[in-house]
Structures are given as C-alpha cells and as structure tokens.
CSV table of C-alpha atoms and ligand atoms in Angstrom, one decimal:
chain,number,residue,atom,x,y,z
A,220,MET,CA,67.4,87.0,97.9
A,221,ALA,CA,70.4,84.8,97.0
A,222,PHE,CA,74.1,84.6,97.5
A,223,LEU,CA,76.6,83.8,94.8
A,224,TYR,CA,80.1,82.4,95.4
A,225,HIS,CA,82.2,83.5,92.4
A,226,ALA,CA,85.8,82.8,93.6
A,227,ASP,CA,88.2,79.8,93.5
A,228,PRO,CA,86.0,76.9,92.3
A,229,SER,CA,88.0,74.3,94.1
A,230,ARG,CA,86.9,75.8,97.4
A,231,ALA,CA,83.2,76.3,96.5
A,232,HIS,CA,82.0,73.1,98.1
A,233,ARG,CA,83.4,74.1,101.5
A,234,TRP,CA,81.6,77.4,101.3
A,235,ARG,CA,78.4,75.6,100.3
A,236,GLU,CA,78.7,73.3,103.3
A,237,VAL,CA,78.9,76.2,105.8
A,238,PHE,CA,76.0,78.0,104.2
A,239,ALA,CA,73.9,74.7,104.3
A,240,ALA,CA,74.7,74.1,107.9
A,241,GLU,CA,74.6,77.7,109.3
A,242,ALA,CA,72.5,79.7,106.9
A,243,PRO,CA,69.9,77.4,105.2
A,244,ASP,CA,67.7,80.5,104.8
A,245,ILE,CA,70.1,82.1,102.4
A,246,PRO,CA,70.0,80.4,98.9
A,247,PHE,CA,73.6,79.6,97.9
A,248,PHE,CA,74.8,79.4,94.4
A,249,SER,CA,78.4,79.0,93.1
A,250,ALA,CA,79.4,80.3,89.7
A,251,GLY,CA,79.0,76.8,88.1
A,252,ASP,CA,75.3,76.5,89.3
A,253,ARG,CA,72.4,77.6,87.1
A,254,HIS,CA,71.2,80.8,88.7
A,255,ASP,CA,69.2,83.9,87.9
A,256,PRO,CA,71.6,87.0,88.0
A,257,ALA,CA,68.6,89.2,89.0
A,258,ALA,CA,68.2,87.2,92.2
A,259,ILE,CA,71.7,87.8,93.4
A,260,ARG,CA,71.9,90.3,96.3
A,261,TYR,CA,75.3,89.2,97.8
A,262,LEU,CA,78.4,88.2,95.9
A,263,VAL,CA,81.8,86.9,96.9
A,264,ILE,CA,84.3,87.5,94.1
A,265,TRP,CA,88.1,88.0,93.8
A,266,GLU,CA,88.0,90.7,91.1
A,267,ALA,CA,85.3,92.1,88.9
A,268,GLU,CA,85.6,91.4,85.2
A,269,GLY,CA,83.1,93.9,83.6
A,270,ASN,CA,80.5,95.9,85.3
A,271,LEU,CA,79.0,94.0,88.3
A,272,ALA,CA,75.9,96.1,88.6
A,273,GLU,CA,75.0,95.4,85.0
A,274,ARG,CA,75.4,91.7,85.4
A,275,TYR,CA,73.6,91.5,88.8
A,276,PRO,CA,71.0,94.4,88.7
A,277,ASP,CA,69.8,93.9,92.3
A,278,LEU,CA,73.2,93.5,93.9
A,279,GLU,CA,73.3,94.8,97.5
A,280,VAL,CA,76.8,94.0,98.7
A,281,VAL,CA,80.1,92.8,97.1
A,282,PHE,CA,82.5,90.8,99.4
A,283,SER,CA,86.1,90.6,98.3
A,284,ALA,CA,87.3,86.9,98.4
A,285,GLY,CA,90.6,88.2,99.8
A,286,ALA,CA,92.0,90.7,102.2
A,287,GLY,CA,92.9,93.2,99.5
A,288,THR,CA,90.4,95.1,97.4
A,289,ASP,CA,92.9,97.0,95.1
A,290,GLN,CA,92.1,94.4,92.3
A,291,PHE,CA,88.6,95.8,91.9
A,292,THR,CA,88.5,98.4,89.1
A,293,PRO,CA,86.4,101.2,90.6
A,294,ALA,CA,84.5,101.6,87.3
A,295,HIS,CA,83.4,98.0,87.5
A,296,LEU,CA,81.7,98.6,90.8
A,297,PRO,CA,79.0,101.3,91.2
A,298,PRO,CA,79.8,103.6,94.2
A,299,GLU,CA,76.4,102.8,95.8
A,300,VAL,CA,77.2,99.1,96.1
A,301,PRO,CA,79.2,98.5,99.3
A,302,LEU,CA,82.5,96.6,99.0
A,303,VAL,CA,83.6,94.6,102.0
A,304,ARG,CA,87.2,93.3,102.5
A,305,MET,CA,87.7,89.8,103.9
A,306,VAL,CA,88.6,89.6,107.5
A,307,GLU,CA,88.5,86.1,108.9
A,308,PRO,CA,90.7,84.2,111.4
A,309,GLY,CA,92.3,81.8,109.0
A,310,LEU,CA,93.6,84.5,106.8
A,311,ALA,CA,95.1,86.3,109.8
A,312,ALA,CA,96.6,83.0,111.1
A,313,GLY,CA,98.2,82.2,107.7
A,314,MET,CA,99.7,85.7,107.5
A,315,ALA,CA,101.1,85.5,111.1
A,316,GLU,CA,102.8,82.2,110.2
A,317,TYR,CA,104.3,83.5,107.0
A,318,VAL,CA,105.5,86.7,108.5
A,319,CYS,CA,107.1,84.9,111.4
A,320,ALA,CA,108.8,82.6,108.9
A,321,GLY,CA,110.0,85.5,106.8
A,322,VAL,CA,111.3,87.5,109.8
A,323,LEU,CA,113.2,84.4,111.1
A,324,LEU,CA,114.7,83.8,107.6
A,325,LEU,CA,116.2,87.3,107.8
A,326,HIS,CA,116.9,87.3,111.5
A,327,ARG,CA,118.9,84.1,111.5
A,328,ASP,CA,120.3,84.7,107.9
A,329,LEU,CA,118.7,81.5,106.7
A,330,ILE,CA,118.7,83.1,103.3
A,331,GLY,CA,122.5,83.2,103.5
A,332,TYR,CA,122.6,79.6,104.7
A,333,ILE,CA,120.4,78.4,101.8
A,334,ALA,CA,123.1,79.9,99.5
A,335,ASP,CA,125.8,78.3,101.6
A,336,GLN,CA,124.2,74.9,101.3
A,337,ARG,CA,124.0,75.3,97.5
A,338,ASN,CA,127.7,76.1,97.4
A,339,GLY,CA,128.8,73.4,99.9
A,340,ARG,CA,130.0,76.1,102.3
A,341,TRP,CA,130.2,75.4,106.1
A,342,ASN,CA,130.2,78.8,107.7
A,343,PRO,CA,128.4,79.3,111.0
A,344,ARG,CA,127.9,83.0,111.9
A,345,PRO,CA,127.2,84.6,115.3
A,346,ILE,CA,123.6,84.8,116.6
A,347,VAL,CA,122.0,88.1,117.3
A,348,PRO,CA,119.4,87.7,120.1
A,349,ALA,CA,115.8,88.5,119.0
A,350,GLU,CA,115.5,91.2,121.7
A,351,GLN,CA,118.3,93.1,120.0
A,352,ARG,CA,116.3,93.3,116.8
A,353,CYS,CA,113.3,95.5,116.1
A,354,VAL,CA,110.7,94.3,113.6
A,355,GLY,CA,108.5,97.1,112.2
A,356,VAL,CA,105.1,96.5,110.7
A,357,MET,CA,103.8,99.0,108.2
A,358,GLY,CA,100.0,98.9,108.1
A,359,LEU,CA,98.2,98.0,111.4
A,360,GLY,CA,95.0,96.7,109.9
A,361,ALA,CA,93.5,93.3,110.7
A,362,LEU,CA,96.6,91.5,109.2
A,363,GLY,CA,99.2,93.8,110.6
A,364,MET,CA,97.7,93.5,114.1
A,365,ALA,CA,97.6,89.7,113.7
A,366,VAL,CA,101.4,89.3,113.1
A,367,LEU,CA,102.4,91.3,116.2
A,368,ALA,CA,101.6,88.8,119.0
A,369,PRO,CA,103.6,85.9,117.6
A,370,LEU,CA,106.5,88.1,116.8
A,371,LYS,CA,106.4,89.3,120.4
A,372,ALA,CA,106.4,85.7,121.6
A,373,LEU,CA,109.6,85.1,119.6
A,374,GLY,CA,111.2,87.9,121.6
A,375,PHE,CA,111.5,90.7,119.0
A,376,ARG,CA,111.2,94.4,119.8
A,377,LEU,CA,108.2,95.7,117.9
A,378,ALA,CA,107.4,98.9,116.1
A,379,GLY,CA,104.3,99.7,114.1
A,380,TRP,CA,103.4,102.4,111.6
A,381,ASN,CA,99.9,103.3,110.4
A,382,ARG,CA,98.3,106.2,108.6
A,383,SER,CA,96.1,107.0,111.6
A,384,SER,CA,97.4,106.5,115.1
A,385,ARG,CA,97.1,103.3,117.1
A,386,SER,CA,98.0,102.4,120.6
A,387,ILE,CA,99.1,98.8,121.1
A,388,GLU,CA,100.6,97.5,124.3
A,389,GLY,CA,104.2,96.5,123.9
A,390,VAL,CA,104.5,98.1,120.4
A,391,GLU,CA,106.1,101.5,119.7
A,392,THR,CA,103.6,103.0,117.3
A,393,TYR,CA,104.1,105.8,114.8
A,394,ALA,CA,101.5,107.5,112.7
A,395,GLY,CA,101.3,109.5,109.5
A,396,ALA,CA,103.8,111.0,107.1
A,397,GLN,CA,105.5,113.1,109.9
A,398,GLU,CA,106.5,110.0,112.0
A,399,ARG,CA,107.4,107.7,109.1
A,400,ASP,CA,111.1,108.4,109.1
A,401,ALA,CA,111.5,107.9,112.9
A,402,PHE,CA,109.7,104.6,112.5
A,403,LEU,CA,111.9,103.5,109.6
A,404,ALA,CA,115.1,104.3,111.5
A,405,ARG,CA,114.0,101.7,114.1
A,406,CYS,CA,113.3,98.8,111.7
A,407,ASP,CA,116.0,96.1,111.5
A,408,ILE,CA,113.3,94.1,109.6
A,409,LEU,CA,110.5,95.9,107.9
A,410,VAL,CA,107.2,94.1,107.1
A,411,CYS,CA,104.8,95.7,104.6
A,412,LEU,CA,101.2,94.9,105.2
A,413,LEU,CA,99.7,98.2,103.8
A,414,PRO,CA,96.7,98.2,101.5
A,415,LEU,CA,97.6,99.2,98.0
A,416,THR,CA,96.3,102.7,97.2
A,417,PRO,CA,97.5,105.6,95.0
A,418,GLU,CA,99.2,106.9,98.2
A,419,THR,CA,101.1,103.7,99.0
A,420,ARG,CA,101.9,102.6,95.5
A,421,GLY,CA,105.7,102.5,95.1
A,422,CYS,CA,106.3,103.3,98.8
A,423,LEU,CA,109.0,100.6,99.1
A,424,ASN,CA,111.6,102.6,97.1
A,425,ALA,CA,115.2,103.9,97.3
A,426,ASP,CA,114.2,106.8,99.5
A,427,LEU,CA,112.6,104.5,102.1
A,428,PHE,CA,115.4,102.0,102.0
A,429,ALA,CA,117.9,104.8,102.7
A,430,ARG,CA,116.0,105.6,105.9
A,431,LEU,CA,116.3,102.0,107.3
A,432,PRO,CA,119.3,100.9,109.3
A,433,GLU,CA,122.2,99.7,107.1
A,434,GLY,CA,121.6,96.0,106.1
A,435,ALA,CA,117.9,95.9,107.2
A,436,GLY,CA,115.7,93.1,105.9
A,437,ILE,CA,112.4,93.5,104.0
A,438,VAL,CA,109.3,91.3,104.1
A,439,ASN,CA,106.7,92.3,101.4
A,440,VAL,CA,103.4,90.6,101.9
A,441,GLY,CA,101.3,93.7,100.8
A,442,ARG,CA,101.1,93.9,97.1
A,443,GLY,CA,103.7,93.9,94.3
A,444,GLY,CA,102.7,97.5,93.5
A,445,HIS,CA,104.2,98.7,96.9
A,446,LEU,CA,107.7,97.8,95.8
A,447,VAL,CA,109.9,99.5,93.2
A,448,GLU,CA,111.7,96.3,92.2
A,449,ALA,CA,114.7,98.0,90.5
A,450,ASP,CA,115.3,100.0,93.7
A,451,LEU,CA,115.3,96.9,95.8
A,452,LEU,CA,117.7,95.1,93.5
A,453,ALA,CA,120.1,98.1,93.6
A,454,ALA,CA,119.9,98.2,97.4
A,455,LEU,CA,120.4,94.5,97.7
A,456,ASP,CA,123.4,94.6,95.4
A,457,ARG,CA,125.0,97.3,97.5
A,458,GLY,CA,124.2,95.6,100.8
A,459,ARG,CA,122.1,98.6,101.8
A,460,ILE,CA,119.3,96.1,102.2
A,461,GLY,CA,120.6,92.8,103.6
A,462,GLY,CA,117.8,90.5,102.4
A,463,ALA,CA,114.3,90.4,101.2
A,464,VAL,CA,111.4,87.9,101.6
A,465,LEU,CA,108.9,88.6,98.8
A,466,ASP,CA,105.5,87.0,98.2
A,467,VAL,CA,104.0,89.5,95.8
A,468,PHE,CA,105.3,91.0,92.6
A,469,ALA,CA,104.6,93.7,90.0
A,470,GLN,CA,103.9,91.0,87.5
A,471,GLU,CA,102.5,87.6,88.7
A,472,PRO,CA,103.6,85.0,87.9
A,473,LEU,CA,107.0,86.5,88.3
A,474,PRO,CA,108.6,86.4,84.8
A,475,GLN,CA,111.2,83.7,84.3
A,476,GLU,CA,113.9,86.2,83.4
A,477,HIS,CA,113.4,88.3,86.5
A,478,ARG,CA,116.6,88.7,88.6
A,479,PHE,CA,114.7,88.0,91.9
A,480,TRP,CA,114.6,84.3,91.0
A,481,HIS,CA,118.3,83.7,91.4
A,482,HIS,CA,119.3,86.6,93.7
A,483,PRO,CA,121.3,85.2,96.6
A,484,ARG,CA,119.7,87.7,99.1
A,485,VAL,CA,116.1,87.0,98.0
A,486,PHE,CA,113.7,84.4,99.3
A,487,LEU,CA,110.5,84.4,97.2
A,488,THR,CA,107.1,82.6,97.2
A,489,PRO,CA,104.3,82.7,94.6
A,490,HIS,CA,101.7,84.9,96.4
A,491,MET,CA,100.7,82.2,98.9
A,492,ALA,CA,101.5,83.9,102.2
A,493,SER,CA,97.9,83.6,103.3
A,494,MET,CA,94.6,82.6,101.8
A,495,THR,CA,91.0,83.0,102.9
A,496,GLN,CA,89.8,79.8,104.6
A,497,PRO,CA,86.4,78.8,103.4
A,498,GLU,CA,84.9,78.1,106.8
A,499,GLY,CA,86.0,81.4,108.4
A,500,GLY,CA,85.3,83.3,105.2
A,501,ALA,CA,81.7,81.9,104.9
A,502,ARG,CA,81.0,82.6,108.5
A,503,ALA,CA,82.2,86.2,108.3
A,504,VAL,CA,80.1,86.7,105.2
A,505,ILE,CA,77.0,85.1,106.7
A,506,ALA,CA,77.4,87.3,109.8
A,507,ASN,CA,77.6,90.4,107.6
A,508,ILE,CA,74.7,89.4,105.5
A,509,ARG,CA,72.6,89.1,108.7
A,510,ARG,CA,73.7,92.5,109.8
A,511,HIS,CA,72.8,94.0,106.5
A,512,ARG,CA,69.4,92.4,106.5
A,513,ALA,CA,68.8,93.8,110.0
A,514,GLY,CA,69.7,97.3,108.8
A,515,GLU,CA,73.0,97.4,110.8
A,516,PRO,CA,76.2,98.8,109.3
A,517,LEU,CA,78.4,96.3,107.5
A,518,LEU,CA,81.7,95.3,109.2
A,519,ASN,CA,84.9,95.9,107.3
A,520,ARG,CA,83.3,98.0,104.6
A,521,VAL,CA,85.8,99.6,102.2
A,522,ASP,CA,85.8,103.4,102.3
A,523,ARG,CA,86.0,103.9,98.5
A,524,SER,CA,87.4,107.4,98.8
A,525,ARG,CA,90.3,106.0,100.9
A,526,GLY,CA,90.8,102.8,98.9
A,527,TYR,CA,90.7,100.3,101.7
B,719,GLV,C1,95.5,88.0,98.9
B,719,GLV,O1,96.4,88.6,98.4
B,719,GLV,C2,94.4,88.7,99.6
B,719,GLV,O2,94.2,89.9,99.4
B,719,GLV,O3,93.7,88.0,100.4
C-alpha cells in the first residue's frame, strides 16, 4: 500500500514532510521517486493524462490536488475509483482573502482609481457604505461558505445561491433554478464559486447579466468555462456591468491579444486566487486514507453523476 504525490513538484517536499511526521506507516512517493505503479493505492494529481487505472492497476482513491475536479476527463478515470476534491483550510483562507480583495476593488471602485492613476487624474468619488451593498455568492460549497464570514465582517449584506437549499445565519439564501432570478436581482456584486459542470458552463452570460442591478460587479473565481467572455465585454462596454475581477479564463494563460488585458473596467490575475497548501492538503488526504482503510466513507467524494 503506497501513496503517490503527482502534482506541483516544487511543493512535493512539504507533502513528504507531513507524511513522514504524521503518517510514517503510509509509504510516500513523489512522481520523481522510483516507484512501482502496481503498489500505488492512493494518488494526488491535478489532472489525469491518460487512463489512470491502466497506469496504476490497484488504485483505490484519486485525490484532486485542487478544489475543482472538472479538469479530470471522465474517460481517464474508471467510475469505480472514487475521486475526492480538495478541501483544506489553507485553500479556503486563500479564497476568502482573494474574494474580499476583489469585492473591495469593486465596492470602492479601486479599478477606476487604478485607471485614474495611470491617466494622472485626481477624481475622488463618494463612498457607498458596505451595508448598502449586497454581495451574492453563487455556489455555497466549502469555498463559497468560507468567503461569507469575512465579507460579513466588512459589513456587506449577503445573499447566497446554491443548487440545493442551505440555511446560513445572516445570509439570505436562494436555491435552484426557480429562485435564481430573485437572487440575481439582489446582487450588487456577484461572486461565482460554482463547480464547473455541463449545467453551469456558460452561466455567466448576457441573460444573467441582464438580471443583475444596473452597474453590478462580477468576481469570477470559479472556472473560465463559467463565463461567456464576449457577453461580459459587451456588458462592460455598455456599463450594464460596472466592473469585473477575473482570476480564471477560457484559455489560460490568457492570450496576449485578449481585450481583458487592457480593459479599464477589468482587474485580472493569473489563476492564483487560492492554492492548496501542502500542510493542510497532506493532513486532509492522510485523514481520508485512514477513513478509507477503516472502511468508513470518504469525505468530499465527488458524485460523478453530478460532476462535483
Ligand atoms: C484551483 O483552481 C483549484 O481547483 O484548486
């Protein structure tokens, strides 16, 4: 029985240290170590290139190195091998920081002030108090839930939308397709933290933008596939959407000629909003391996039919 770390090589030594200290009974290999593929039962990987079950014939569980699992091609992962998404405190903390920063960029129009600075323009504008703004979070999974408390501490009104209903103190929650438009009408700033599935692909489109208050802001930290980029550009150009903070794109790296790079109402970053931290990631994986060995159900297992 062995574990293989097959993700970012620069972080492998930190995973190894946690396994050595906290799970010396689980043999640890990273992709660069000589290892027997037939001995690998547990695997951490970002995406599967080729069929994993063929490469590791006795694989028991695949752990995604990140929160999302849309990058796994279903054909590369046999249905009987459980897939687990990454849920660990560092990933949640990083996302909470980024979303607060993104919301504040929009709320205080810091995107506009960046453009003003570039143009040597001194033009202070009135402040709208946070309690007069509603931030709506689409997708109330581990990351969506993690961003709510710090946004609340900043004073924002909060709304949340999820496929299935959730009850969260201090957050006005909406569920399912029938409540989506009522949710959108509330969102001065909309944060997308949905998983990417066939159902959510392209959901940030002209139809959705038209249901937001005039001039609303968008923070996309889900996946590039959620956003119809041409629709956003058109909505930004018309002022229908007031600004966008984007961390993920249909094509990454974002092509040099893309209009987002120089759009005055866009603040963008290179898919860095949050990252799995090796210590928390390794501990979450070790705990789940122990559950699996004890015959208990895995935590955060992906429902392959649902796609997350
Ligand atoms: C990053 O995008 C992740 O899924 O963790």
